[in-house]
Amino acid sequence: MARGINKVILVGNLGNDPDTKYTQGGMAVTRISLATTSVRKDRDGNTQERTEWHRVVFFGKLGEIAGEYLRKGSQVYVEGSIRYDKYTGQDGVEKYSTDIIADEMQMLGGRGDGGGGGSRGEYRGGGNDRPQRAPARQEAQPRREAPPAKSNDFADDFADDDIPF
Amino acid sequence: MARGINKVILVGNLGNDPDTKYTQGGMAVTRISLATTSVRKDRDGNTQERTEWHRVVFFGKLGEIAGEYLRKGSQVYVEGSIRYDKYTGQDGVEKYSTDIIADEMQMLGGRGDGGGGGSRGEYRGGGNDRPQRAPARQEAQPRREAPPAKSNDFADDFADDDIPF
Amino acid sequence: MARGINKVILVGNLGNDPDTKYTQGGMAVTRISLATTSVRKDRDGNTQERTEWHRVVFFGKLGEIAGEYLRKGSQVYVEGSIRYDKYTGQDGVEKYSTDIIADEMQMLGGRGDGGGGGSRGEYRGGGNDRPQRAPARQEAQPRREAPPAKSNDFADDFADDDIPF
Amino acid sequence: MARGINKVILVGNLGNDPDTKYTQGGMAVTRISLATTSVRKDRDGNTQERTEWHRVVFFGKLGEIAGEYLRKGSQVYVEGSIRYDKYTGQDGVEKYSTDIIADEMQMLGGRGDGGGGGSRGEYRGGGNDRPQRAPARQEAQPRREAPPAKSNDFADDFADDDIPF
DNA sequence: TTTT
DNA sequence: TTTT
């Protein structure tokens, strides 16, 4: 039985345009790099600034919306959970990664340099957006290239069954 | 100027007793390993369970309280922020680590196998618990060994000035 | 279009057993009174304690689980949103109420005086637990009286269509 | 001893300019009205929109910053706790109010119609901003009228000792 | 490595 | 009205 709370709340700006790929089952997986900067005063009274870069991942419908509306510089609210992964790199060395699996996002004031659209992205991950075999993704991301017809890099990372929520 | 929100809320159980060390300036640094388990149903209707192990770090007064009251199995509420670090291992290879820097904690119902005491730990990281030169740490952790008189492993990790909040 | 975040996170203890009722459509609506206590030191160094009593409401499947597993004294984690209502009392005077509409809950260590059961309640409000015409509620709450066959007090408060999420 | 978590996270827009007053001890108390709007689809597939208006209160240094930088329309992130109060109105009737006591805020992208300034407000309520007898408030709010020399409406609500954190 |  |  599930036990525990694993919740992350971020407000930050994208360091780059989002990267959207598709699983073999047609599910969108969008990744962004999100900066949050904090300050503190050290003992000498100097201001110290530190930026964390969060790797945030959006799945399914939320991945489509994030890919469509977010742009480099966009300010966004993200809610999700932390996921730690361990894998073996191509060099045979064990590596670790940490991702924030988003289940809610909301665009904030600034539009970044994407501009154009006008409409505002927002979505709360519901319960029933598991990939229903070939979503109508043609309509879903007017400004993204068509998803690759067959396999792609994410195929190694995520089977459709791997949706982490 | 600071910009962004980086907030983590965890409720989980400790996998081991806490590990408390002291910086050269006498500041307590306590680390715990905290499990949060979530479940989801996969496409075949099978229940999938996944546990994340969070490395949580408590500094200063909060580190003393965490070290004193938490035990393997304890259930605890933790609030803090995510911190990503990159360092070079002794093997010369670049490594990455992710820590949750706690700024609030509260013990919950279950006591784990610590038992005994009776009193309940709880604390909110305030603004003025920077190491004031040699805190009265003798009184602070009745059940922990005296902090090492001189250097320790954390000396490499944290100078007093590194308190991350 | 939706705009904004309205999120509440509570950890507290129930002041009384939960109160479960049913809408005419058969949806469970469970209310609890949840205490959170905070302390601060006033200027004279005296400890001041203050308790807030939150009215938390659970709908649908979550309402059934809350009604079944929570008891007076139970410690519980609740996530939800704030809802302010204004209504006219039977005395013709305008009144205001504030409720926390829960969309996630998890029982914590302490069991309160409910005891017995053994199993632990937990649930995340999903997207598809709107009342599907007559849920199998007979099985759902073994320890609660059968829901009233017809109207009840909540009928005035909530139509099935009023589920606030 | 304190027990429980009472945490609120809001992202919304101000419905009006902030209202700043001062206690007799010289502490700033700023109130804003913050809107968060959510949507849901009802059974007929129609989009239902609902706006909650939160009364948010900022004390001390945070109150000065909120009063200076926020304006009608500003988008802001607020973190705090819920506080329920019961008082007797001038008509002799018992009334209830709910406030969000802020302990952290951060201005977001949009500037509202305040414009001008340029600098961005942000602050985390620290531990030591209790009113130190007459803060240098002349410098603190360039664009607000001078605080009343003597008593004001808040005097009834808040003594200096009432700072709720 | 925890917990249920 | 809870809890410690």
XYZ file of C-alpha atoms (C1' of nucleotides) in Angstrom:
668
model
C 0.000 0.000 0.000
C 1.136 3.478 -0.780
C 2.666 5.283 2.092
C 4.085 8.726 2.228
C 3.910 12.083 0.525
C 6.387 13.123 -2.131
C 5.455 16.568 -3.322
C 7.391 19.268 -5.114
C 6.274 22.804 -5.878
C 8.381 24.892 -8.218
C 8.080 28.349 -9.679
C 10.859 29.120 -12.109
C 11.924 29.982 -15.622
C 12.821 27.670 -18.483
C 16.445 27.677 -19.537
C 15.577 26.371 -22.995
C 12.656 25.498 -25.192
C 10.914 22.313 -24.099
C 11.871 19.018 -25.669
C 8.939 16.829 -26.653
C 9.215 13.232 -27.773
C 6.738 10.397 -28.101
C 6.680 6.875 -26.822
C 5.958 4.045 -29.208
C 2.433 4.097 -27.936
C 2.088 7.748 -28.935
C 2.319 9.360 -25.531
C 3.966 12.774 -25.380
C 6.912 13.145 -22.997
C 8.119 16.718 -22.601
C 11.200 17.725 -20.677
C 12.160 21.160 -19.509
C 15.023 22.615 -17.545
C 13.688 24.943 -14.872
C 15.735 27.426 -12.865
C 14.989 28.498 -9.313
C 17.330 30.998 -7.709
C 17.669 31.693 -4.026
C 19.752 34.167 -2.085
C 21.175 34.228 1.370
C 23.557 36.443 3.201
C 26.777 34.839 4.303
C 28.573 35.675 7.507
C 30.346 38.629 5.978
C 27.052 40.123 4.938
C 27.653 39.369 1.273
C 24.757 38.227 -0.822
C 25.171 34.701 -2.104
C 23.066 33.548 -5.004
C 22.535 29.971 -6.053
C 20.525 28.533 -8.907
C 19.129 25.020 -9.033
C 18.305 23.569 -12.429
C 15.424 21.136 -12.171
C 14.731 18.541 -14.845
C 10.971 18.469 -15.091
C 9.095 15.829 -17.093
C 5.499 16.055 -18.297
C 3.605 13.034 -19.618
C 0.566 12.560 -21.792
C -1.818 15.439 -22.251
C 0.220 17.562 -19.877
C 3.293 16.834 -21.993
C 1.502 18.073 -25.089
C 0.417 21.290 -23.425
C 3.840 21.943 -21.926
C 5.459 21.343 -25.305
C 3.066 23.652 -27.041
C 2.874 26.614 -24.682
C 6.155 26.777 -22.789
C 9.222 28.454 -24.255
C 12.710 29.403 -23.181
C 12.296 32.059 -20.521
C 8.697 31.197 -19.661
C 7.826 31.462 -16.012
C 5.862 28.480 -14.812
C 4.346 26.911 -11.700
C 4.912 23.164 -11.518
C 3.658 20.660 -9.015
C 4.841 17.084 -8.994
C 7.006 14.522 -7.270
C 10.668 13.623 -7.157
C 11.872 10.520 -8.940
C 15.387 9.161 -8.559
C 16.719 6.830 -11.224
C 19.814 4.721 -11.491
C 20.990 3.457 -14.826
C 24.089 2.226 -16.572
C 25.581 4.673 -19.031
C 26.971 3.708 -22.409
C 30.377 3.779 -20.791
C 29.267 1.010 -18.466
C 29.296 3.264 -15.437
C 26.365 3.483 -13.061
C 24.745 6.875 -13.117
C 22.060 8.589 -11.139
C 19.462 11.059 -12.240
C 16.775 13.022 -10.497
C 13.621 14.151 -12.231
C 10.555 16.054 -11.186
C 7.521 14.241 -12.538
C 4.955 16.975 -13.060
C 1.288 16.440 -12.440
C 0.154 20.027 -12.578
C 1.460 23.125 -14.293
C 0.359 26.666 -14.852
C 1.940 29.367 -16.945
C 2.612 32.585 -15.130
C 2.749 36.231 -16.143
C 5.793 36.291 -18.394
C 5.519 34.670 -21.767
C 9.219 34.098 -22.415
C 10.271 34.560 -26.014
C 7.666 32.230 -27.405
C 5.044 34.947 -27.671
C 2.675 34.450 -30.563
C -0.058 32.190 -29.344
C -1.842 34.273 -26.814
C -3.676 31.401 -25.213
C -2.416 30.282 -21.853
C -1.387 26.756 -21.037
C -2.657 25.128 -17.927
C -3.692 21.693 -16.928
C -4.164 19.452 -14.014
C -3.138 15.867 -14.548
C -6.358 13.927 -14.251
C -6.856 10.271 -13.826
C -7.841 9.207 -17.252
C -5.301 10.534 -19.681
C -3.436 7.335 -20.115
C -2.593 6.906 -23.766
C -5.746 5.766 -25.453
C -3.998 4.304 -28.421
C -3.027 7.053 -30.792
C -4.320 10.304 -29.404
C -5.291 12.949 -31.913
C -1.915 14.511 -31.622
C -1.964 16.154 -34.988
C -4.293 18.763 -33.600
C -2.518 18.882 -30.318
C 0.767 20.551 -31.226
C 0.397 22.817 -34.177
C 3.851 24.223 -33.790
C 5.835 21.048 -33.217
C 7.130 18.721 -35.856
C 5.137 15.574 -36.305
C 6.156 12.869 -33.882
C 8.456 10.242 -35.362
C 6.477 7.536 -37.060
C 8.318 4.785 -35.270
C 10.790 4.317 -32.493
C 12.555 7.187 -30.782
C 14.986 7.827 -27.996
C 12.391 7.669 -25.319
C 11.500 4.158 -26.269
C 14.369 3.061 -24.086
C 13.300 5.221 -21.221
C 9.570 4.833 -21.158
C 7.221 2.166 -22.247
C 3.626 3.318 -22.317
C 3.192 1.369 -19.196
C 5.750 3.445 -17.403
C 3.602 6.468 -16.896
C 4.627 7.284 -13.401
C 1.313 8.334 -11.907
C 17.826 38.791 -6.678
C 16.160 35.603 -5.692
C 13.634 34.353 -8.127
C 11.592 31.249 -7.949
C 10.132 28.769 -5.539
C 11.830 25.476 -4.756
C 9.752 23.651 -2.221
C 9.553 20.019 -1.201
C 7.083 18.409 1.168
C 7.715 14.853 2.281
C 6.014 12.462 4.646
C 7.877 9.203 4.986
C 9.738 6.742 7.165
C 13.434 6.600 7.967
C 15.304 3.633 6.568
C 18.033 3.963 9.173
C 18.983 5.894 12.258
C 20.014 9.465 11.502
C 23.665 10.296 10.992
C 24.823 13.432 12.779
C 28.190 15.088 12.270
C 29.570 18.501 13.078
C 31.320 21.125 11.042
C 34.539 22.624 12.310
C 32.500 25.538 13.511
C 30.372 23.219 15.632
C 27.237 23.157 13.532
C 25.249 19.906 13.545
C 24.575 18.341 10.146
C 22.172 15.408 10.270
C 21.361 13.197 7.335
C 18.496 10.759 7.022
C 17.262 8.446 4.340
C 13.520 8.851 3.945
C 11.224 6.491 2.047
C 8.063 7.525 0.250
C 6.101 4.817 -1.513
C 3.493 5.343 -4.175
C 1.258 2.955 -6.031
C -0.381 3.009 -9.398
C -2.277 0.528 -11.469
C -0.691 -0.427 -14.741
C -2.619 -1.201 -17.891
C -3.221 -4.776 -16.890
C -4.758 -3.647 -13.653
C -1.805 -4.824 -11.608
C -0.706 -2.720 -8.686
C 2.752 -1.278 -9.156
C 4.602 0.006 -6.149
C 7.634 2.270 -6.224
C 9.694 3.666 -3.387
C 11.827 6.785 -3.580
C 14.632 7.164 -1.087
C 15.217 10.808 -0.311
C 18.468 12.055 1.226
C 17.367 14.713 3.644
C 19.838 17.029 5.383
C 19.160 19.090 8.513
C 21.480 21.875 9.651
C 22.094 23.637 12.923
C 19.463 23.438 15.619
C 17.205 21.439 13.346
C 20.063 18.995 12.785
C 20.421 18.523 16.527
C 16.730 17.852 17.011
C 16.533 15.478 14.065
C 19.562 13.592 15.349
C 18.113 13.328 18.809
C 14.499 12.405 18.158
C 14.366 10.563 14.837
C 15.119 6.868 14.592
C 14.989 4.120 12.018
C 11.351 3.635 11.164
C 10.185 7.019 12.445
C 7.492 8.684 10.410
C 8.236 12.327 9.779
C 6.973 15.398 7.909
C 9.750 17.344 6.225
C 9.615 20.597 4.341
C 12.590 21.947 2.464
C 14.132 22.522 -0.933
C 15.969 20.480 -3.521
C 19.693 20.958 -3.955
C 21.658 19.389 -6.778
C 25.405 19.001 -6.394
C 28.148 17.975 -8.748
C 31.460 16.835 -7.436
C 34.477 14.816 -8.446
C 34.723 11.437 -6.782
C 37.942 9.934 -5.483
C 38.067 7.978 -8.704
C 38.283 11.235 -10.611
C 34.841 10.792 -12.107
C 32.221 13.530 -11.988
C 29.256 12.592 -9.871
C 25.923 14.104 -9.111
C 23.914 14.090 -5.953
C 20.521 15.391 -4.968
C 19.656 16.391 -1.431
C 16.619 17.760 0.272
C 17.690 20.616 2.514
C 15.155 20.613 5.327
C 13.910 23.779 6.924
C 11.011 22.342 8.861
C 10.256 18.952 10.333
C 7.653 17.405 12.527
C 7.513 13.924 13.974
C 4.358 12.012 13.275
C 2.435 9.321 15.069
C 4.757 6.351 14.726
C 7.825 6.305 16.891
C 9.941 3.802 14.967
C 12.182 1.708 17.180
C 13.597 4.667 19.054
C 10.839 4.638 21.629
C 12.011 5.498 25.093
C 12.193 9.254 25.328
C 8.602 10.322 25.192
C 9.221 13.884 24.130
C 8.466 14.728 20.526
C 10.774 16.537 18.155
C 9.572 19.458 16.144
C 11.080 22.647 14.899
C 10.799 25.308 12.336
C 14.056 26.596 10.950
C 14.181 30.210 12.042
C 16.351 32.971 10.775
C 18.868 33.232 13.504
C 20.270 29.827 14.173
C 23.429 30.326 12.235
C 26.266 28.831 14.213
C 26.960 31.261 16.986
C 30.432 29.997 17.664
C 30.258 26.845 19.704
C 26.634 26.165 20.519
C 25.931 24.437 23.787
C 25.884 21.100 22.070
C 26.734 19.098 25.144
C 23.202 19.540 26.362
C 21.747 19.214 22.953
C 22.187 15.537 22.186
C 22.115 13.416 25.294
C 22.051 10.188 23.358
C 24.720 10.911 20.753
C 28.429 10.616 21.191
C 30.271 13.855 21.728
C 31.097 15.558 18.464
C 34.657 15.020 17.301
C 36.974 17.541 18.826
C 38.480 18.438 15.514
C 37.980 17.797 11.831
C 35.490 15.311 10.444
C 34.169 14.063 7.149
C 31.762 16.893 6.746
C 34.569 19.377 6.874
C 35.050 18.697 3.192
C 31.406 19.065 2.432
C 30.352 22.013 4.479
C 32.134 24.993 5.831
C 30.104 26.886 8.388
C 29.509 29.402 5.734
C 27.797 26.875 3.544
C 24.572 26.752 5.432
C 22.234 26.699 2.522
C 19.461 28.936 3.792
C -9.844 29.858 -18.071
C -8.551 28.735 -14.749
C -5.945 30.975 -13.266
C -4.199 30.635 -10.005
C -3.203 28.084 -7.427
C -5.257 27.475 -4.314
C -3.579 24.764 -2.312
C -3.792 23.748 1.311
C -1.699 21.170 3.121
C -2.744 20.127 6.601
C -1.478 17.637 9.127
C -3.650 17.467 12.200
C -5.913 15.467 14.470
C -9.656 14.987 14.278
C -11.666 16.550 17.063
C -14.567 14.200 16.477
C -15.601 11.208 14.446
C -16.253 12.047 10.807
C -19.754 12.866 9.650
C -20.774 11.179 6.402
C -23.906 11.972 4.456
C -25.042 11.266 0.924
C -26.359 13.434 -1.844
C -29.516 12.433 -3.632
C -27.319 11.057 -6.350
C -25.616 8.770 -3.846
C -22.340 10.585 -3.496
C -20.681 10.433 -0.089
C -19.858 13.764 1.563
C -17.746 13.430 4.695
C -16.872 16.298 6.995
C -14.235 16.374 9.675
C -12.976 18.941 12.119
C -9.195 19.007 12.039
C -6.956 20.696 14.610
C -3.568 22.200 13.881
C -1.716 23.796 16.757
C 1.160 26.216 16.489
C 3.335 27.884 19.054
C 5.265 31.100 19.162
C 7.099 32.987 21.823
C 5.732 36.404 22.635
C 7.866 39.356 23.586
C 8.020 38.316 27.204
C 9.385 34.952 26.238
C 6.154 33.200 27.114
C 4.993 30.387 24.907
C 1.729 31.148 23.162
C -0.250 28.294 21.706
C -3.048 28.633 19.200
C -5.212 25.973 17.600
C -7.038 26.346 14.304
C -10.006 24.115 13.662
C -10.334 23.380 9.966
C -13.562 22.136 8.430
C -12.454 19.617 5.861
C -14.840 18.091 3.318
C -14.261 14.917 1.320
C -16.410 13.986 -1.672
C -17.137 10.776 -3.499
C -14.793 7.853 -3.095
C -12.526 9.938 -0.879
C -15.546 10.734 1.305
C -16.269 7.045 1.715
C -12.713 6.246 2.709
C -12.473 9.181 5.115
C -15.751 8.155 6.717
C -14.650 4.598 7.070
C -11.098 4.935 8.333
C -10.833 8.209 10.192
C -11.899 8.530 13.812
C -11.797 11.096 16.579
C -8.142 11.615 17.405
C -6.800 10.243 14.122
C -3.796 12.032 12.727
C -4.146 12.716 9.033
C -2.453 14.454 6.107
C -4.884 16.370 3.923
C -4.301 18.226 0.691
C -6.954 20.357 -0.892
C -8.128 23.875 -1.581
C -9.922 26.620 0.291
C -13.527 27.380 -0.516
C -15.384 30.374 0.885
C -19.156 30.312 0.925
C -21.769 32.909 1.706
C -25.293 31.903 2.544
C -28.356 33.172 4.277
C -29.056 31.561 7.611
C -32.505 30.554 8.805
C -32.533 33.793 10.761
C -32.274 35.682 7.496
C -28.766 36.874 8.249
C -25.927 36.509 5.758
C -23.275 34.148 6.966
C -19.872 33.089 5.758
C -18.164 29.766 5.946
C -14.772 28.478 4.961
C -14.133 24.873 4.021
C -11.134 22.901 2.923
C -12.149 20.762 -0.030
C -9.871 17.741 0.183
C -8.486 16.044 -2.864
C -5.922 13.854 -1.180
C -5.610 12.337 2.253
C -3.371 9.897 4.026
C -3.681 8.476 7.478
C -0.629 8.881 9.654
C 0.882 6.917 12.485
C -1.628 7.527 15.254
C -4.884 5.662 15.058
C -6.989 7.773 17.402
C -9.614 5.791 19.293
C -11.001 4.106 16.230
C -8.536 1.251 16.441
C -9.982 -2.048 15.395
C -9.786 -2.277 11.656
C -6.113 -2.494 11.010
C -6.252 -1.476 7.374
C -5.105 2.021 6.574
C -7.025 4.559 4.561
C -5.402 6.460 1.761
C -6.510 7.806 -1.545
C -5.763 10.337 -4.161
C -8.766 11.980 -5.726
C -8.626 10.921 -9.336
C -10.470 12.263 -12.294
C -13.122 9.693 -12.723
C -14.884 9.210 -9.459
C -17.828 11.337 -10.272
C -20.954 9.548 -9.152
C -21.645 6.956 -11.801
C -25.251 6.537 -10.874
C -25.527 4.448 -7.795
C -22.052 3.426 -6.736
C -21.755 0.106 -4.938
C -21.890 1.866 -1.630
C -23.186 -1.072 0.280
C -19.740 -2.633 0.161
C -18.003 0.637 0.650
C -18.744 1.482 4.253
C -19.117 -1.603 6.359
C -19.200 0.321 9.585
C -21.554 3.117 8.638
C -25.304 3.021 8.578
C -26.861 2.693 5.153
C -27.280 6.036 3.439
C -30.769 7.497 3.682
C -33.001 6.229 0.946
C -34.148 9.687 0.022
C -33.381 13.286 0.775
C -31.006 14.411 3.491
C -29.508 17.568 4.872
C -26.822 17.722 2.281
C -29.347 17.855 -0.472
C -29.595 21.545 0.163
C -25.895 22.009 0.142
C -24.750 19.841 -2.694
C -26.336 18.618 -5.836
C -24.353 15.886 -7.529
C -23.314 18.468 -9.986
C -21.683 20.525 -7.289
C -18.662 18.378 -6.820
C -16.105 21.093 -6.511
C -13.227 19.589 -8.497
C 3.792 21.773 22.088
C 3.035 22.649 18.532
C 1.422 19.918 16.592
C 0.313 19.897 13.038
C 0.942 21.554 9.719
C -1.204 24.423 8.465
C 0.144 25.505 5.126
C -1.378 27.459 2.268
C 0.116 28.110 -1.139
C -1.580 30.628 -3.396
C -0.851 32.045 -6.805
C -3.313 34.705 -7.812
C -3.996 38.300 -8.753
C -4.862 41.236 -6.529
C -8.351 42.597 -6.852
C -7.311 45.985 -5.457
C -4.291 47.918 -4.321
C -2.942 46.681 -0.992
C -4.065 48.347 2.222
C -1.265 49.068 4.671
C -1.756 50.223 8.224
C 0.448 50.336 11.277
C 0.067 49.067 14.790
C 0.721 51.401 17.673
C 4.109 49.813 17.946
C 4.883 50.786 14.355
C 4.524 47.390 12.697
C 3.186 47.378 9.152
C 0.098 45.257 8.503
C -0.807 44.942 4.840
C -3.946 43.292 3.541
C -4.685 42.209 0.018
C -7.564 40.507 -1.689
C -6.258 37.713 -3.890
C -8.254 35.888 -6.550
C -7.718 32.283 -7.587
C -9.964 30.889 -10.268
C -10.552 27.249 -11.018
C -12.548 25.487 -13.676
C -14.262 22.166 -13.888
C -16.586 20.537 -16.357
C -20.000 19.685 -15.062
C -21.971 16.649 -16.092
C -23.312 18.317 -19.202
C -19.822 19.113 -20.347
C -20.194 22.790 -19.626
C -17.253 24.648 -18.188
C -17.901 25.970 -14.700
C -15.658 28.685 -13.354
C -15.362 29.694 -9.733
C -13.246 32.367 -8.112
C -12.171 32.375 -4.482
C -11.180 35.700 -2.961
C -8.566 35.190 -0.273
C -7.874 37.806 2.393
C -4.128 37.720 2.802
C -2.330 39.553 5.597
C 1.357 40.439 5.706
C 3.086 41.596 8.879
C 6.233 43.508 9.634
C 8.908 43.748 6.984
C 6.867 41.552 4.681
C 3.937 43.927 5.133
C 6.088 46.858 4.090
C 7.316 45.096 0.976
C 3.854 43.899 -0.003
C 2.489 47.404 0.476
C 5.217 48.906 -1.607
C 5.454 46.541 -4.543
C 2.064 44.937 -5.018
C -0.712 46.654 -6.958
C -4.183 45.886 -8.211
C -3.759 43.210 -10.830
C -0.333 42.042 -9.670
C 0.248 38.317 -9.864
C 1.828 36.967 -6.719
C 2.918 33.745 -5.036
C 2.001 33.618 -1.358
C 2.798 31.018 1.256
C 1.300 31.114 4.701
C -1.231 29.580 7.041
C -4.957 29.796 7.610
C -6.275 31.670 10.604
C -9.921 31.625 11.651
C -11.229 34.405 13.853
C -14.482 34.958 15.654
C -15.468 38.397 16.820
C -18.498 40.413 17.766
C -19.534 42.975 15.187
C -20.721 46.474 15.998
C -24.242 45.151 15.627
C -23.587 42.769 18.478
C -23.675 39.733 16.242
C -20.946 37.098 16.292
C -19.027 36.984 13.060
C -16.369 34.781 11.598
C -13.477 35.647 9.388
C -10.785 33.655 7.682
C -7.396 35.108 6.836
C -4.274 33.789 5.227
C -1.313 34.896 7.311
C 1.533 35.173 4.820
C 5.073 34.228 5.679
C 6.520 34.261 2.208
C 5.660 36.073 -0.996
C 7.127 36.513 -4.419
C 5.976 38.723 -7.221
C 5.442 36.969 -10.516
C 5.732 37.988 -14.140
C 2.920 40.517 -14.479
C 3.319 43.859 -12.794
C -0.362 44.800 -12.546
C -1.075 48.468 -13.138
C 1.447 49.667 -10.603
C 4.280 49.741 -13.093
C 6.865 52.362 -12.363
C 9.284 50.942 -9.874
C 11.073 48.233 -11.736
C 12.464 46.471 -8.708
C 10.790 43.253 -7.729
C 9.395 42.510 -4.306
C 10.225 39.296 -2.583
C 10.846 38.237 0.940
C 10.862 35.306 3.214
C 9.582 35.934 6.677
C 12.591 35.382 8.893
C 12.705 34.868 12.594
C 13.814 38.221 13.762
C 11.573 40.825 12.273
C 9.480 41.361 15.295
C 8.856 45.050 15.729
C 12.013 46.509 17.163
C 10.379 49.630 18.463
C 9.825 52.080 15.667
C 11.316 50.666 12.490
C 12.694 53.161 9.996
C 9.448 53.193 8.135
C 9.941 56.534 6.514
C 12.344 54.977 4.057
C 10.317 51.853 3.734
C 7.321 52.984 1.718
C 8.139 55.831 -0.586
C 4.813 55.696 -2.330
C 2.492 55.337 0.628
C 1.185 58.071 2.808
C 2.917 58.441 6.124
C 1.555 56.066 8.734
C -0.902 57.668 11.116
C 0.889 59.273 14.009
C -1.320 57.637 16.552
C -4.022 55.047 16.792
C -5.637 53.424 13.773
C -8.176 50.786 12.966
C -5.740 47.978 13.329
C -5.049 48.935 16.875
C -8.149 46.988 17.791
C -7.171 44.008 15.775
C -3.519 43.635 16.467
C -1.346 44.550 19.351
C 2.345 44.294 18.551
C 2.327 41.159 20.523
C -0.168 39.571 18.222
C 2.185 38.847 15.402
C 0.934 35.449 14.507
C 4.202 33.634 13.763
C 17.223 0.782 4.135
C 11.535 2.311 6.013
C 6.479 1.521 6.431
C 1.689 -1.198 5.825
C -13.608 19.117 19.746
C -7.972 16.742 18.721
C -3.062 15.909 19.931
C 1.556 16.085 23.003
